[in-house]
Backbone as a printed PyTorch tensor [residue, N CA C, xyz], in Angstrom:
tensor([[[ 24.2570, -26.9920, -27.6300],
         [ 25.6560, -26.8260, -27.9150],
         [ 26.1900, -25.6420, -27.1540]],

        [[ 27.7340, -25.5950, -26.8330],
         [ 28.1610, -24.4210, -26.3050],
         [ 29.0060, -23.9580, -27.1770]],

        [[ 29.1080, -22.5080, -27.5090],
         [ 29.9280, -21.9070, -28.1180],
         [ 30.3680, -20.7460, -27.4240]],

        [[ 31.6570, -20.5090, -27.3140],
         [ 32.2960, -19.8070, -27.0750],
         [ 32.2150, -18.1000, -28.4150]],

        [[ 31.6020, -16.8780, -27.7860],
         [ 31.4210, -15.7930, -28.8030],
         [ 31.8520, -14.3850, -28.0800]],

        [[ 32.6730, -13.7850, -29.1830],
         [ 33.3740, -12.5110, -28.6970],
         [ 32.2700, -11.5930, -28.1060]],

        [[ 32.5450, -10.8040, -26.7200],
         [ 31.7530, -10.2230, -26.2450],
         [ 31.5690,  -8.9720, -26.9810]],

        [[ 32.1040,  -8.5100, -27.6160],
         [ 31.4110,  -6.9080, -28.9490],
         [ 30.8220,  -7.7900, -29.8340]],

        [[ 30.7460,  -8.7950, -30.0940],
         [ 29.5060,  -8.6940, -31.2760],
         [ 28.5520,  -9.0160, -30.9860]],

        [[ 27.0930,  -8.7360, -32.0320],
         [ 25.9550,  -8.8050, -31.9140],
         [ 26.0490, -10.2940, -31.7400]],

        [[ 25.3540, -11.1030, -31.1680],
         [ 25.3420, -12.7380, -30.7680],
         [ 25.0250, -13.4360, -32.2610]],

        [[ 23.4280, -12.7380, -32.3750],
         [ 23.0210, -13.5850, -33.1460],
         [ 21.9050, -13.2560, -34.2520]],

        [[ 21.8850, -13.5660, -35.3580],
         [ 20.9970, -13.2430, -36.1310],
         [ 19.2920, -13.7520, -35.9800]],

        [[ 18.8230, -12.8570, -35.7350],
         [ 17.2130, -13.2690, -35.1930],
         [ 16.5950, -13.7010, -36.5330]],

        [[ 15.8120, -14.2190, -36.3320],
         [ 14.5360, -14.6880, -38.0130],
         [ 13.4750, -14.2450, -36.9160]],

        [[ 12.5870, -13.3470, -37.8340],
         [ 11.1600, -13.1590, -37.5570],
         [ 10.5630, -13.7240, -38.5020]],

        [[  9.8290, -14.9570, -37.6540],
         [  9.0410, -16.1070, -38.1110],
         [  7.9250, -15.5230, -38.9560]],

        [[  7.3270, -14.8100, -38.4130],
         [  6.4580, -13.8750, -39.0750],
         [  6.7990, -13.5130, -40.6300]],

        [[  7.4850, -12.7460, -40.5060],
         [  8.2190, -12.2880, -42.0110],
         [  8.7280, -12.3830, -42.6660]],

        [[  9.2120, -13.8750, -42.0800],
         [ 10.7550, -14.7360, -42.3130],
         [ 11.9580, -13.6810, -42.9720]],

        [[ 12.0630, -12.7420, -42.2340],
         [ 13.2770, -12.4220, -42.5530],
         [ 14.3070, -12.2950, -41.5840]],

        [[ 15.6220, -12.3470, -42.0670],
         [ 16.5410, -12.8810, -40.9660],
         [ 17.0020, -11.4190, -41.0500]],

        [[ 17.2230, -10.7590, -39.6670],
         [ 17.6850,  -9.4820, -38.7000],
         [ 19.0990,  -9.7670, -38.9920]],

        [[ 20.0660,  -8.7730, -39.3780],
         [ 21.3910,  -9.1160, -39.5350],
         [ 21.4480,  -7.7230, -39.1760]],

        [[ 22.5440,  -7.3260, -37.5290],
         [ 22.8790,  -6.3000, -36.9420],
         [ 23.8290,  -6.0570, -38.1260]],

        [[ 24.0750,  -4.3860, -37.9580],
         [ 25.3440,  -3.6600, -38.6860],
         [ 26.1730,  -4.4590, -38.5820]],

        [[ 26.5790,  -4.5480, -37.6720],
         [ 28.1100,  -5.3950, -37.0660],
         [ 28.5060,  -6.7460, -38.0020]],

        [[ 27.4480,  -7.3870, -38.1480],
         [ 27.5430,  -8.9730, -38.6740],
         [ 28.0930,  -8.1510, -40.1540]],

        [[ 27.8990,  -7.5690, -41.0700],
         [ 28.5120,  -6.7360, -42.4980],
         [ 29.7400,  -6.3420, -42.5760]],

        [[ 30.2510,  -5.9470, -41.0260],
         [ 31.5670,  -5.7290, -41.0000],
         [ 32.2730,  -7.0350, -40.4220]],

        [[ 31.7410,  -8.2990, -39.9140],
         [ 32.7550,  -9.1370, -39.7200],
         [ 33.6630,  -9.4140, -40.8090]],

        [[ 34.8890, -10.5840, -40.4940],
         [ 35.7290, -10.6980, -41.2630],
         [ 35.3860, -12.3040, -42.0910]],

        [[ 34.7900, -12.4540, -43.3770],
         [ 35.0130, -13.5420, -43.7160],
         [ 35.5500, -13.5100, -44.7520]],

        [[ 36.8120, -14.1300, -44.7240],
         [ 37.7900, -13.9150, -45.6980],
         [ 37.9230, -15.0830, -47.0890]],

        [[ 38.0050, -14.9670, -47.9210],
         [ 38.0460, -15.9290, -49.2750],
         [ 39.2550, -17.0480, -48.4010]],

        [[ 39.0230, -18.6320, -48.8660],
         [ 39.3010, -19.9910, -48.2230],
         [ 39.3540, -20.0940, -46.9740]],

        [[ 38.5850, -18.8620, -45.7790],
         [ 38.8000, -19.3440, -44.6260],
         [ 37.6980, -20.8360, -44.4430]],

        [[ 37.8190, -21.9410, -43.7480],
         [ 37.3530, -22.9350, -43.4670],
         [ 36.9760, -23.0360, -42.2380]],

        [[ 35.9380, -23.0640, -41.8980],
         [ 35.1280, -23.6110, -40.5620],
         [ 35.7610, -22.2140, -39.4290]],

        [[ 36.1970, -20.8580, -39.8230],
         [ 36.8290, -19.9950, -39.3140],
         [ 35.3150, -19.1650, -38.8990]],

        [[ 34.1600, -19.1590, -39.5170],
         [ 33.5780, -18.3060, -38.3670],
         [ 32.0500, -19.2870, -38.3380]],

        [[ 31.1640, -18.9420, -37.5520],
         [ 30.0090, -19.5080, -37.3440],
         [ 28.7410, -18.5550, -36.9050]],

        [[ 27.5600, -18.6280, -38.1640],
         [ 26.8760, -17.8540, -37.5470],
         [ 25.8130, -18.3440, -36.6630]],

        [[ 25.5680, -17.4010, -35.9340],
         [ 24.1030, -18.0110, -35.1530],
         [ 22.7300, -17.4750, -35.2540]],

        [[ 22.0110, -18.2410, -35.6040],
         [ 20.5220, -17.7190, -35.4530],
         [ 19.7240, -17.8770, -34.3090]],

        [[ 18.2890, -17.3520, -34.2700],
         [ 17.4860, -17.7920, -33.1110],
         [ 15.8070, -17.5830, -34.0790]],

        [[ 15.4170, -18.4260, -33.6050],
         [ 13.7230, -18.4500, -34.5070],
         [ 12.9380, -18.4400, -33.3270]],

        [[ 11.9820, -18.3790, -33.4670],
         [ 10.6470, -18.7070, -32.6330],
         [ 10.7930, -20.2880, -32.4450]],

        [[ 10.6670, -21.0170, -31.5380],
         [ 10.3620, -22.8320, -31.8390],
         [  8.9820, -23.1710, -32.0880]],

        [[  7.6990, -21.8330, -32.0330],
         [  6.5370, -22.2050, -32.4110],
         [  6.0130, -20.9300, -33.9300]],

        [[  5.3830, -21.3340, -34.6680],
         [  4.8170, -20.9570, -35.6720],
         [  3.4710, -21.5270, -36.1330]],

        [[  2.7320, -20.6100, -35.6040],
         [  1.5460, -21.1180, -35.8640],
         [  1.4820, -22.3150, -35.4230]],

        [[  0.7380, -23.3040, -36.2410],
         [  0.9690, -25.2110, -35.3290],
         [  1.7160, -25.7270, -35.2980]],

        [[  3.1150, -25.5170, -35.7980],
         [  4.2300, -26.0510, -35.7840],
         [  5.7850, -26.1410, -34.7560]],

        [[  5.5710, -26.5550, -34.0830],
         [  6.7970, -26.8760, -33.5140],
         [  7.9090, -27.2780, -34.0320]],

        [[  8.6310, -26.2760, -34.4870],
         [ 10.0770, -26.5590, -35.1150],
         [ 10.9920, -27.4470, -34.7490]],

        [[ 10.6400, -27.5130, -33.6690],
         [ 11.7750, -29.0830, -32.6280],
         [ 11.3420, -30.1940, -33.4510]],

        [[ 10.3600, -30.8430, -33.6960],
         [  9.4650, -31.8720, -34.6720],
         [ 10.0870, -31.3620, -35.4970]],

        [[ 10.6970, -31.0050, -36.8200],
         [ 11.1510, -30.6730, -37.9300],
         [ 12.7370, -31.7050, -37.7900]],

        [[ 12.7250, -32.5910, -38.9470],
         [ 13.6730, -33.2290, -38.8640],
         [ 15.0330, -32.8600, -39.3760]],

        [[ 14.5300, -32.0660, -40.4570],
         [ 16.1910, -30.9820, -40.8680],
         [ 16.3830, -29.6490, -40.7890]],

        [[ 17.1620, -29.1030, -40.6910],
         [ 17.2550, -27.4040, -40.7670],
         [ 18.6120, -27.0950, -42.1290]],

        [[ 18.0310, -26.7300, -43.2530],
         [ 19.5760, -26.0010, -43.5630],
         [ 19.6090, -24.5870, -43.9770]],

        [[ 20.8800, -23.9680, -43.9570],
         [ 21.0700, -22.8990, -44.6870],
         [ 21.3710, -23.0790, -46.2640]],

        [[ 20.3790, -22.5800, -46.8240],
         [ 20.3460, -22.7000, -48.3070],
         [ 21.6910, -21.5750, -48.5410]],

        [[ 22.2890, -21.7480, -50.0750],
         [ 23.3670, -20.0270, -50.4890],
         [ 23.2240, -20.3070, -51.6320]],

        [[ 23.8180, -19.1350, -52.0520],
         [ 23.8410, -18.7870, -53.5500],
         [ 25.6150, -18.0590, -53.3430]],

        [[ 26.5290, -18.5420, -53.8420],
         [ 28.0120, -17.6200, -53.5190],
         [ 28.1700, -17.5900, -54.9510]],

        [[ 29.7000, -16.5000, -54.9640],
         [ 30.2420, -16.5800, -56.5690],
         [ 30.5410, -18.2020, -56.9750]],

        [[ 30.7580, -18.1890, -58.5370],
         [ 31.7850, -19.0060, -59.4860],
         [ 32.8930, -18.8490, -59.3580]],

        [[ 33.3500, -17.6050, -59.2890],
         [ 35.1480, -17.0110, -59.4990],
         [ 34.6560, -17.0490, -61.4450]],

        [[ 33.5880, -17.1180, -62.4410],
         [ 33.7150, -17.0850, -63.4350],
         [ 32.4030, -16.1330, -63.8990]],

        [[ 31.7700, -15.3020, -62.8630],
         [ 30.5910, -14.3340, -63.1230],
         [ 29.4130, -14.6330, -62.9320]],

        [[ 29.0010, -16.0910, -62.6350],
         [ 28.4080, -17.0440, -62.1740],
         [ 28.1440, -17.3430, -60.7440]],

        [[ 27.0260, -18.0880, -60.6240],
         [ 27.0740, -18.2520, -58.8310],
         [ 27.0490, -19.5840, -58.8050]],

        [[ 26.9580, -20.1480, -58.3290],
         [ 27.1240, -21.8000, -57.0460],
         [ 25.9900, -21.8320, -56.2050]],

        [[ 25.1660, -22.7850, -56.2370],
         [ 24.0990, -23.1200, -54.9670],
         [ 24.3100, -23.8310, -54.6770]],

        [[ 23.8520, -24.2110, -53.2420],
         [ 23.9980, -25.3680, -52.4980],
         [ 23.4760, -25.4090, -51.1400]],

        [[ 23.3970, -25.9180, -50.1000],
         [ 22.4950, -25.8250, -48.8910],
         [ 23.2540, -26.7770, -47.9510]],

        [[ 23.6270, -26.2850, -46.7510],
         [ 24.7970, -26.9420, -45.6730],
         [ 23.2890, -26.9140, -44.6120]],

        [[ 23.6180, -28.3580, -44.5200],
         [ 22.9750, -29.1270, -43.2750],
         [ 23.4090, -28.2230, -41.9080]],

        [[ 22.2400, -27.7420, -41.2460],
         [ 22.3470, -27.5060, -39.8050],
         [ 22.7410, -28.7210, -39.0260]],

        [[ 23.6570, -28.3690, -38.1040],
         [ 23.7770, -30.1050, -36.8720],
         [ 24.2500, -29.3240, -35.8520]],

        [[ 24.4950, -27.9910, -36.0390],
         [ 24.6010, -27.2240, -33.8200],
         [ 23.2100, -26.8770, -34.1290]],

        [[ 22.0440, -27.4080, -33.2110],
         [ 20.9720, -27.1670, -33.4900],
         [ 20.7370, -26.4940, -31.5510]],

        [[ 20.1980, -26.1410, -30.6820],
         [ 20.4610, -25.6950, -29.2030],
         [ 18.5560, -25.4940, -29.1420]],

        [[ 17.6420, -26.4440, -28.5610],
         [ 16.5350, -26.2120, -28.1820],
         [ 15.8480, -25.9060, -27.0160]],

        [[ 16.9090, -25.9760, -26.2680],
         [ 16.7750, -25.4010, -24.7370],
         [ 17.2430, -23.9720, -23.8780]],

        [[ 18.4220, -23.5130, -24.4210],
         [ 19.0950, -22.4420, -23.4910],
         [ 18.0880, -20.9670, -23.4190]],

        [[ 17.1460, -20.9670, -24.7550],
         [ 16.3620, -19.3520, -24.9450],
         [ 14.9700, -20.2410, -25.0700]],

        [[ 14.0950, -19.8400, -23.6930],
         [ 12.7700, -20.1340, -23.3170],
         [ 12.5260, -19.3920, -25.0390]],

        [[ 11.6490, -21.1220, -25.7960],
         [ 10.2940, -20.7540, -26.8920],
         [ 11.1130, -20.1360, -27.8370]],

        [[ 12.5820, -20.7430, -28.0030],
         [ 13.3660, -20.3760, -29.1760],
         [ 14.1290, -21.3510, -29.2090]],

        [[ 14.6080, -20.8870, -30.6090],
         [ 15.4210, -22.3560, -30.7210],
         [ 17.0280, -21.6100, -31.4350]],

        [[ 17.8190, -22.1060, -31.1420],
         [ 18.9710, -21.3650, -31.5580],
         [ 20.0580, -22.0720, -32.5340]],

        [[ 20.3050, -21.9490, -33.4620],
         [ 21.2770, -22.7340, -34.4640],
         [ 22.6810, -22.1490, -35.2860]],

        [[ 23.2050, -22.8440, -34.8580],
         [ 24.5720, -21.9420, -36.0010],
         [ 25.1750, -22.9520, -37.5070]],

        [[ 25.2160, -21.9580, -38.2620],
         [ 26.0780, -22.2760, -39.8170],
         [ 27.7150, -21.7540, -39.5820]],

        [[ 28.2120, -23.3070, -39.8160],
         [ 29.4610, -23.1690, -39.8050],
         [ 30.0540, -22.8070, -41.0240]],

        [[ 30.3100, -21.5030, -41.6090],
         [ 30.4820, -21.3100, -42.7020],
         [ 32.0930, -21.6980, -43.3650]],

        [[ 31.8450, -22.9160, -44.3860],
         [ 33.2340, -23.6630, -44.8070],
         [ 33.8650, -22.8940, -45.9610]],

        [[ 34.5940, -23.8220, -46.3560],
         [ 35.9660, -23.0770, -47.8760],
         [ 34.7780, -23.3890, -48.8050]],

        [[ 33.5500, -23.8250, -48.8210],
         [ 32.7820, -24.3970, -50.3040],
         [ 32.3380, -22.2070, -50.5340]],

        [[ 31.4350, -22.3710, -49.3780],
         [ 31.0840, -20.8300, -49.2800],
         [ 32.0970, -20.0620, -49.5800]],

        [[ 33.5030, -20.0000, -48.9310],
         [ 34.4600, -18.8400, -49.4700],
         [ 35.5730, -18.9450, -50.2300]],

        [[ 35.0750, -20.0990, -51.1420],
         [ 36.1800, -20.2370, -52.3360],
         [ 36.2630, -19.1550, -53.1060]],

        [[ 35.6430, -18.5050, -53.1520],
         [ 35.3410, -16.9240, -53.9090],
         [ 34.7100, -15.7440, -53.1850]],

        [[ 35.7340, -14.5010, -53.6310],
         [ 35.0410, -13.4070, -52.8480],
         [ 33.9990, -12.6820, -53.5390]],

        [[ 33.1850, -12.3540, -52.9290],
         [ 32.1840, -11.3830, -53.3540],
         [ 30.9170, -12.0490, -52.1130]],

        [[ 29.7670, -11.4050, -53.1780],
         [ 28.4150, -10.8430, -52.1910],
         [ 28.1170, -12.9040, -51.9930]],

        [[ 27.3470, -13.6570, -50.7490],
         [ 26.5230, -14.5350, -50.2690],
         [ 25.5850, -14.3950, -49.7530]],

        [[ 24.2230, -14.9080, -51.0140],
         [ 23.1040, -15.0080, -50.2110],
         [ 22.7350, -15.9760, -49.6330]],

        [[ 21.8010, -15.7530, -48.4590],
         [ 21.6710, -17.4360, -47.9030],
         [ 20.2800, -17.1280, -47.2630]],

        [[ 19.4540, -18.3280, -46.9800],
         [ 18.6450, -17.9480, -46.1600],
         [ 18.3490, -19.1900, -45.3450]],

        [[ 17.0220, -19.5850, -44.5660],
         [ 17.0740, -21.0740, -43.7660],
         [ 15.7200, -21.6420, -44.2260]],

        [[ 15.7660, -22.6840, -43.9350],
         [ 14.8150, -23.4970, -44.7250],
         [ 14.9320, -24.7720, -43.1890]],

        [[ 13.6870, -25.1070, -42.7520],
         [ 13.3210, -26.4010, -41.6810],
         [ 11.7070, -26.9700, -42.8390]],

        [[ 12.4800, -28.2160, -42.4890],
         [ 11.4770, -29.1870, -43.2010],
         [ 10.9390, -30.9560, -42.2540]],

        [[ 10.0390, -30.8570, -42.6960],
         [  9.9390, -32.1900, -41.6230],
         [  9.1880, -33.2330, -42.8750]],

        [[  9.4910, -34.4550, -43.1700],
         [  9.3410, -35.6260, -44.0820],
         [  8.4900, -36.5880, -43.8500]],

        [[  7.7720, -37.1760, -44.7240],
         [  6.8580, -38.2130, -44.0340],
         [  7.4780, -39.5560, -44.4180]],

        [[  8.2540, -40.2430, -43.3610],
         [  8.6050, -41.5440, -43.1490],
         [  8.1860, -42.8320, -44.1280]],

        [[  6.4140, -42.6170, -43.1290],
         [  6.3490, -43.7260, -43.7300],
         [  5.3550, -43.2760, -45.3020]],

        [[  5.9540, -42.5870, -45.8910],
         [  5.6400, -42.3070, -47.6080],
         [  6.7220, -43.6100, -48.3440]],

        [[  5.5480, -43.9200, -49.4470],
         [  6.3210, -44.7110, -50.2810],
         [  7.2100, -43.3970, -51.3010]],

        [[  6.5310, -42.2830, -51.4030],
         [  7.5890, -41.4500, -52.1410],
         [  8.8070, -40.9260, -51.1850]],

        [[  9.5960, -41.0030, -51.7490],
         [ 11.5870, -41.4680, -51.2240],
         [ 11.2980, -39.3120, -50.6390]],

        [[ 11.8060, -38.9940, -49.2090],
         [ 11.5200, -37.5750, -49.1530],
         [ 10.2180, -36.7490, -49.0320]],

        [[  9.4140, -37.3800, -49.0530],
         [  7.6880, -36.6180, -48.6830],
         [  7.4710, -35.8670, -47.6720]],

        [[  7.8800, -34.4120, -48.7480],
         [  7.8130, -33.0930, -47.9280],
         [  6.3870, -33.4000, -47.2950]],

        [[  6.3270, -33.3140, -45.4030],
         [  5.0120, -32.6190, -44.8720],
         [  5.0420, -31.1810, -44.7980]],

        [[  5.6850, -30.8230, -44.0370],
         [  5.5800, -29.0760, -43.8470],
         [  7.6840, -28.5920, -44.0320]],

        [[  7.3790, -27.4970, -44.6730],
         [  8.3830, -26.6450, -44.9070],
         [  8.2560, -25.0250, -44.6330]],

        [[  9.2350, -24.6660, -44.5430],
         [  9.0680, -23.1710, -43.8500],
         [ 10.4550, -22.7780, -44.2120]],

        [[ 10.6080, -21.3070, -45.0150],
         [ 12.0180, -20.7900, -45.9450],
         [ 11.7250, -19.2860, -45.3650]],

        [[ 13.4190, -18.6000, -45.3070],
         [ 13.1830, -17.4330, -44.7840],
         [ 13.5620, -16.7280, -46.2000]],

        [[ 13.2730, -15.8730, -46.0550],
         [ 14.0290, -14.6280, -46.9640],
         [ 15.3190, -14.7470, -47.3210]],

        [[ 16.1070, -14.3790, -48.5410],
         [ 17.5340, -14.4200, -48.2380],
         [ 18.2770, -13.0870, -47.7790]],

        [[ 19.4320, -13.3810, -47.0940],
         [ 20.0380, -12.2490, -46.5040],
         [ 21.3570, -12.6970, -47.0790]],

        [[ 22.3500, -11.5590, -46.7770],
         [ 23.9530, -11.6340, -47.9390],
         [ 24.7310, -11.4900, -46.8160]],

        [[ 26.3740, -11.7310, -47.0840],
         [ 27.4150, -11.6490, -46.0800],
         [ 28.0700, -11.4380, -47.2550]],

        [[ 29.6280, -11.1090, -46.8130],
         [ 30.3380, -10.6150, -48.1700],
         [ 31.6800, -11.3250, -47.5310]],

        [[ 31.7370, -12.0070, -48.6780],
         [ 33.1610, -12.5330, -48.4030],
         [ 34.5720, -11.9540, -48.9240]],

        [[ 35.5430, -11.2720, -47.8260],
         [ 36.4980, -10.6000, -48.9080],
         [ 37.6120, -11.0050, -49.5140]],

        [[ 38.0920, -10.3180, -50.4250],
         [ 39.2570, -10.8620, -51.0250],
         [ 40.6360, -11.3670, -50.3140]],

        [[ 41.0710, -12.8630, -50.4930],
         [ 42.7770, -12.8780, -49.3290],
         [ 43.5040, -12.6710, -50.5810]],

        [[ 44.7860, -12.3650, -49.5820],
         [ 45.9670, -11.9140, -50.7500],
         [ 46.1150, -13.1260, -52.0510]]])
């Protein structure tokens, strides 16, 4: 995929496969994601495409799991399908962005999220037969209050 990204910010949020935790520069804390913006910003990651025996390209889904407010003190989970997935442009990485929608910033406050790639066994008679899965750490973005 091509995306067009402001030249001052940090590009992209790294995951160290290793530690699975996702690298979030200073900068990404001060972007602007504002309560009902829709499909208004997009983040990007970059992973390793190898882990141990696994080739992440073979992995048939990628999502970003979250946890956001209720607006009632409560949180909301849910997990948005990766589909800008980019397996070519960064030699032995793989690069993906979350288009973050109005579900995520119907409410302001703290979002955790983290990534999750899973690959399924087809031909299982059980409906979804996790083969291999791989979850990072969660990391937060803060969504702020609009007028």
């Amino acid at each position: 995929f091509l995306l067009k990204l402001p030249i001052d910010e940090d590009a992209f949020l790294n995951i160290d496969a290793n530690s699975r935790v996702i690298n979030t520069p200073a900068s990404f804390n001060k972007s602007a994601i504002i309560q009902s913006d829709k499909v208004a910003e997009t983040v990007i990651f970059t992973i390793n495409r190898y882990i141990d025996n696994m080739d992440l390209c073979n992995t048939k889904k990628a999502f970003v799991q979250w946890t956001a407010p209720d607006g009632n003190g409560g949180v909301r989970e849910w997990a948005t399908e990766v589909d800008l997935i980019d397996k070519e442009s960064i030699p032995e990485k793989i690069k993906f962005g979350w288009t973050i929608d109005d579900e995520v910033t119907r409410y302001p406050g703290k979002v955790q999220f983290s990534v999750t790639f899973f690959l399924t066994d087809d031909n299982s008679i059980e409906e979804n037969a996790v083969l291999y899965r791989i979850n990072t750490l969660p990391a937060t973005l803060e969504v702020k209050a609009a007028l």
